[in-house]
Amino acid sequence: MSDKPSVLFVCVHNAGRSQMAAAWLTHLAGDRVEVRSAGSTPGDAVNPVAVEAMREVGIDISAETPKVLTIDAVRASDVCITMGCGDACPVFPGKRYLDWKLDDPAGQGLDAVRPIRDEIRVLVEDLIAEIAPGPAA
């Protein structure tokens, strides 16, 4: 890993879990970590319930857009995290691959998405403690 680790969150549609994870990592780690998110079959827009759930904790992801997963994004990342949706990242030597088993917020109401959001925060906090400990910049 370089001085500034990079993390790629991958989910099928890049509209819910991966967007929330990227937002948490950006919010909690500041500029200590380079953050990317992508999907194998990106949706048209970020899930509005995920947007609302993140807004409740003071993080605005309304301007985010789903992005397509590319080999270059994987190659440029130190850690690639799939979000329990069965996606597979291309495998490159020297990369770390994790799969976070998370419920899918698609089609769920806000009451169901809040616990997913909160679980993602805990996972992101643990990741930060491991790859980029210290105060946010």
mmCIF file of C-alpha atoms in Angstrom:
data_model
loop_
_atom_site.group_PDB
_atom_site.id
_atom_site.type_symbol
_atom_site.label_atom_id
_atom_site.label_comp_id
_atom_site.label_asym_id
_atom_site.label_seq_id
_atom_site.Cartn_x
_atom_site.Cartn_y
_atom_site.Cartn_z
ATOM 1 C CA MET A 1 0.000 0.000 0.000
ATOM 2 C CA SER A 2 1.178 3.508 -0.772
ATOM 3 C CA ASP A 3 1.331 6.288 1.820
ATOM 4 C CA LYS A 4 -2.283 7.054 0.934
ATOM 5 C CA PRO A 5 -4.232 3.811 0.640
ATOM 6 C CA SER A 6 -6.986 3.534 -1.942
ATOM 7 C CA VAL A 7 -10.239 1.636 -1.533
ATOM 8 C CA LEU A 8 -12.753 0.538 -4.160
ATOM 9 C CA PHE A 9 -16.291 -0.399 -3.099
ATOM 10 C CA VAL A 10 -18.110 -2.599 -5.615
ATOM 11 C CA CYS A 11 -21.783 -3.489 -5.822
ATOM 12 C CA VAL A 12 -23.899 -4.573 -8.785
ATOM 13 C CA HIS A 13 -25.751 -1.288 -9.332
ATOM 14 C CA ASN A 14 -23.425 1.092 -7.417
ATOM 15 C CA ALA A 15 -26.597 2.743 -6.150
ATOM 16 C CA GLY A 16 -26.848 1.856 -2.459
ATOM 17 C CA ARG A 17 -24.346 -0.034 -0.329
ATOM 18 C CA SER A 18 -21.223 0.932 -2.254
ATOM 19 C CA GLN A 19 -22.285 4.586 -2.407
ATOM 20 C CA MET A 20 -22.972 4.680 1.340
ATOM 21 C CA ALA A 21 -19.642 2.971 2.071
ATOM 22 C CA ALA A 22 -17.711 5.400 -0.129
ATOM 23 C CA ALA A 23 -19.446 8.344 1.531
ATOM 24 C CA TRP A 24 -18.699 7.026 5.039
ATOM 25 C CA LEU A 25 -15.046 6.447 4.167
ATOM 26 C CA THR A 26 -14.688 9.923 2.674
ATOM 27 C CA HIS A 27 -16.484 11.485 5.657
ATOM 28 C CA LEU A 28 -14.590 9.605 8.368
ATOM 29 C CA ALA A 29 -11.093 9.373 6.869
ATOM 30 C CA GLY A 30 -10.903 12.734 5.153
ATOM 31 C CA ASP A 31 -8.064 12.914 2.672
ATOM 32 C CA ARG A 32 -6.145 10.039 4.289
ATOM 33 C CA VAL A 33 -7.734 7.520 1.908
ATOM 34 C CA GLU A 34 -8.503 7.640 -1.808
ATOM 35 C CA VAL A 35 -12.066 6.407 -2.297
ATOM 36 C CA ARG A 36 -13.769 4.882 -5.343
ATOM 37 C CA SER A 37 -17.030 3.050 -5.920
ATOM 38 C CA ALA A 38 -18.379 1.254 -8.955
ATOM 39 C CA GLY A 39 -20.804 -1.401 -10.132
ATOM 40 C CA SER A 40 -20.767 -4.197 -12.667
ATOM 41 C CA THR A 41 -24.179 -3.078 -13.956
ATOM 42 C CA PRO A 42 -24.560 0.512 -12.725
ATOM 43 C CA GLY A 43 -28.034 1.815 -12.037
ATOM 44 C CA ASP A 44 -29.421 5.047 -13.424
ATOM 45 C CA ALA A 45 -29.245 6.898 -10.099
ATOM 46 C CA VAL A 46 -28.324 6.458 -6.467
ATOM 47 C CA ASN A 47 -31.130 4.869 -4.440
ATOM 48 C CA PRO A 48 -33.179 7.794 -3.023
ATOM 49 C CA VAL A 49 -33.702 5.913 0.257
ATOM 50 C CA ALA A 50 -29.914 5.534 0.631
ATOM 51 C CA VAL A 51 -29.607 9.275 -0.076
ATOM 52 C CA GLU A 52 -32.153 10.029 2.660
ATOM 53 C CA ALA A 53 -30.549 7.617 5.145
ATOM 54 C CA MET A 54 -27.171 9.293 4.661
ATOM 55 C CA ARG A 55 -28.728 12.763 4.835
ATOM 56 C CA GLU A 56 -30.006 11.836 8.312
ATOM 57 C CA VAL A 57 -26.391 11.516 9.501
ATOM 58 C CA GLY A 58 -25.261 14.713 7.794
ATOM 59 C CA ILE A 59 -23.743 13.209 4.634
ATOM 60 C CA ASP A 60 -25.072 14.317 1.249
ATOM 61 C CA ILE A 61 -24.727 11.743 -1.544
ATOM 62 C CA SER A 62 -27.482 13.224 -3.722
ATOM 63 C CA ALA A 63 -25.004 14.402 -6.376
ATOM 64 C CA GLU A 64 -23.323 10.991 -6.722
ATOM 65 C CA THR A 65 -23.904 8.871 -9.814
ATOM 66 C CA PRO A 66 -23.425 5.141 -10.318
ATOM 67 C CA LYS A 67 -20.200 4.314 -12.169
ATOM 68 C CA VAL A 68 -19.179 1.256 -14.152
ATOM 69 C CA LEU A 69 -16.552 -1.077 -12.692
ATOM 70 C CA THR A 70 -13.361 -1.008 -14.744
ATOM 71 C CA ILE A 71 -10.169 -3.014 -14.596
ATOM 72 C CA ASP A 72 -8.296 0.277 -14.165
ATOM 73 C CA ALA A 73 -10.294 1.090 -11.011
ATOM 74 C CA VAL A 74 -9.359 -2.283 -9.515
ATOM 75 C CA ARG A 75 -5.737 -1.946 -10.592
ATOM 76 C CA ALA A 76 -5.508 1.516 -8.968
ATOM 77 C CA SER A 77 -6.941 0.336 -5.629
ATOM 78 C CA ASP A 78 -5.136 -1.242 -2.689
ATOM 79 C CA VAL A 79 -8.310 -2.719 -1.201
ATOM 80 C CA CYS A 80 -11.328 -3.911 -3.220
ATOM 81 C CA ILE A 81 -14.501 -4.511 -1.226
ATOM 82 C CA THR A 82 -17.543 -6.202 -2.682
ATOM 83 C CA MET A 83 -20.770 -5.593 -0.847
ATOM 84 C CA GLY A 84 -22.328 -9.028 -0.440
ATOM 85 C CA CYS A 85 -23.916 -8.966 -3.873
ATOM 86 C CA GLY A 86 -21.933 -11.681 -5.584
ATOM 87 C CA ASP A 87 -19.871 -9.303 -7.715
ATOM 88 C CA ALA A 88 -16.392 -10.410 -8.627
ATOM 89 C CA CYS A 89 -13.512 -8.016 -9.123
ATOM 90 C CA PRO A 90 -10.713 -8.807 -11.518
ATOM 91 C CA VAL A 91 -7.901 -10.219 -9.408
ATOM 92 C CA PHE A 92 -4.477 -8.607 -9.448
ATOM 93 C CA PRO A 93 -1.509 -9.655 -7.315
ATOM 94 C CA GLY A 94 -0.835 -7.454 -4.322
ATOM 95 C CA LYS A 95 -4.437 -6.313 -3.899
ATOM 96 C CA ARG A 96 -6.549 -7.089 -0.878
ATOM 97 C CA TYR A 97 -10.070 -8.351 -1.524
ATOM 98 C CA LEU A 98 -12.883 -8.313 1.037
ATOM 99 C CA ASP A 99 -16.568 -9.166 0.804
ATOM 100 C CA TRP A 100 -18.882 -7.434 3.236
ATOM 101 C CA LYS A 101 -22.120 -9.410 3.592
ATOM 102 C CA LEU A 102 -24.750 -6.691 3.700
ATOM 103 C CA ASP A 103 -28.467 -6.652 3.033
ATOM 104 C CA ASP A 104 -29.491 -4.941 -0.199
ATOM 105 C CA PRO A 105 -31.272 -1.613 0.381
ATOM 106 C CA ALA A 106 -32.931 -1.769 -3.066
ATOM 107 C CA GLY A 107 -36.698 -1.659 -2.705
ATOM 108 C CA GLN A 108 -36.458 -1.200 1.062
ATOM 109 C CA GLY A 109 -37.931 1.584 3.151
ATOM 110 C CA LEU A 110 -35.962 3.952 5.329
ATOM 111 C CA ASP A 111 -36.495 1.832 8.465
ATOM 112 C CA ALA A 112 -34.795 -1.108 6.733
ATOM 113 C CA VAL A 113 -31.964 0.973 5.244
ATOM 114 C CA ARG A 114 -30.902 2.668 8.490
ATOM 115 C CA PRO A 115 -29.423 -0.528 10.004
ATOM 116 C CA ILE A 116 -27.559 -1.232 6.738
ATOM 117 C CA ARG A 117 -26.169 2.316 6.815
ATOM 118 C CA ASP A 118 -25.091 1.890 10.432
ATOM 119 C CA GLU A 119 -23.503 -1.515 9.785
ATOM 120 C CA ILE A 120 -21.532 -0.016 6.895
ATOM 121 C CA ARG A 121 -20.278 2.744 9.196
ATOM 122 C CA VAL A 122 -18.907 0.183 11.675
ATOM 123 C CA LEU A 123 -17.184 -1.764 8.891
ATOM 124 C CA VAL A 124 -15.686 1.447 7.489
ATOM 125 C CA GLU A 125 -14.458 2.533 10.929
ATOM 126 C CA ASP A 126 -12.731 -0.837 11.350
ATOM 127 C CA LEU A 127 -11.194 -0.514 7.879
ATOM 128 C CA ILE A 128 -9.875 2.975 8.651
ATOM 129 C CA ALA A 129 -8.339 1.768 11.919
ATOM 130 C CA GLU A 130 -6.487 -0.873 9.926
ATOM 131 C CA ILE A 131 -5.338 0.979 6.808
ATOM 132 C CA ALA A 132 -5.231 4.663 7.802
ATOM 133 C CA PRO A 133 -5.171 5.116 11.564
ATOM 134 C CA GLY A 134 -4.888 8.615 12.955
ATOM 135 C CA PRO A 135 -6.920 11.813 12.952
ATOM 136 C CA ALA A 136 -8.836 12.861 9.852
ATOM 137 C CA ALA A 137 -7.184 15.642 7.905
#
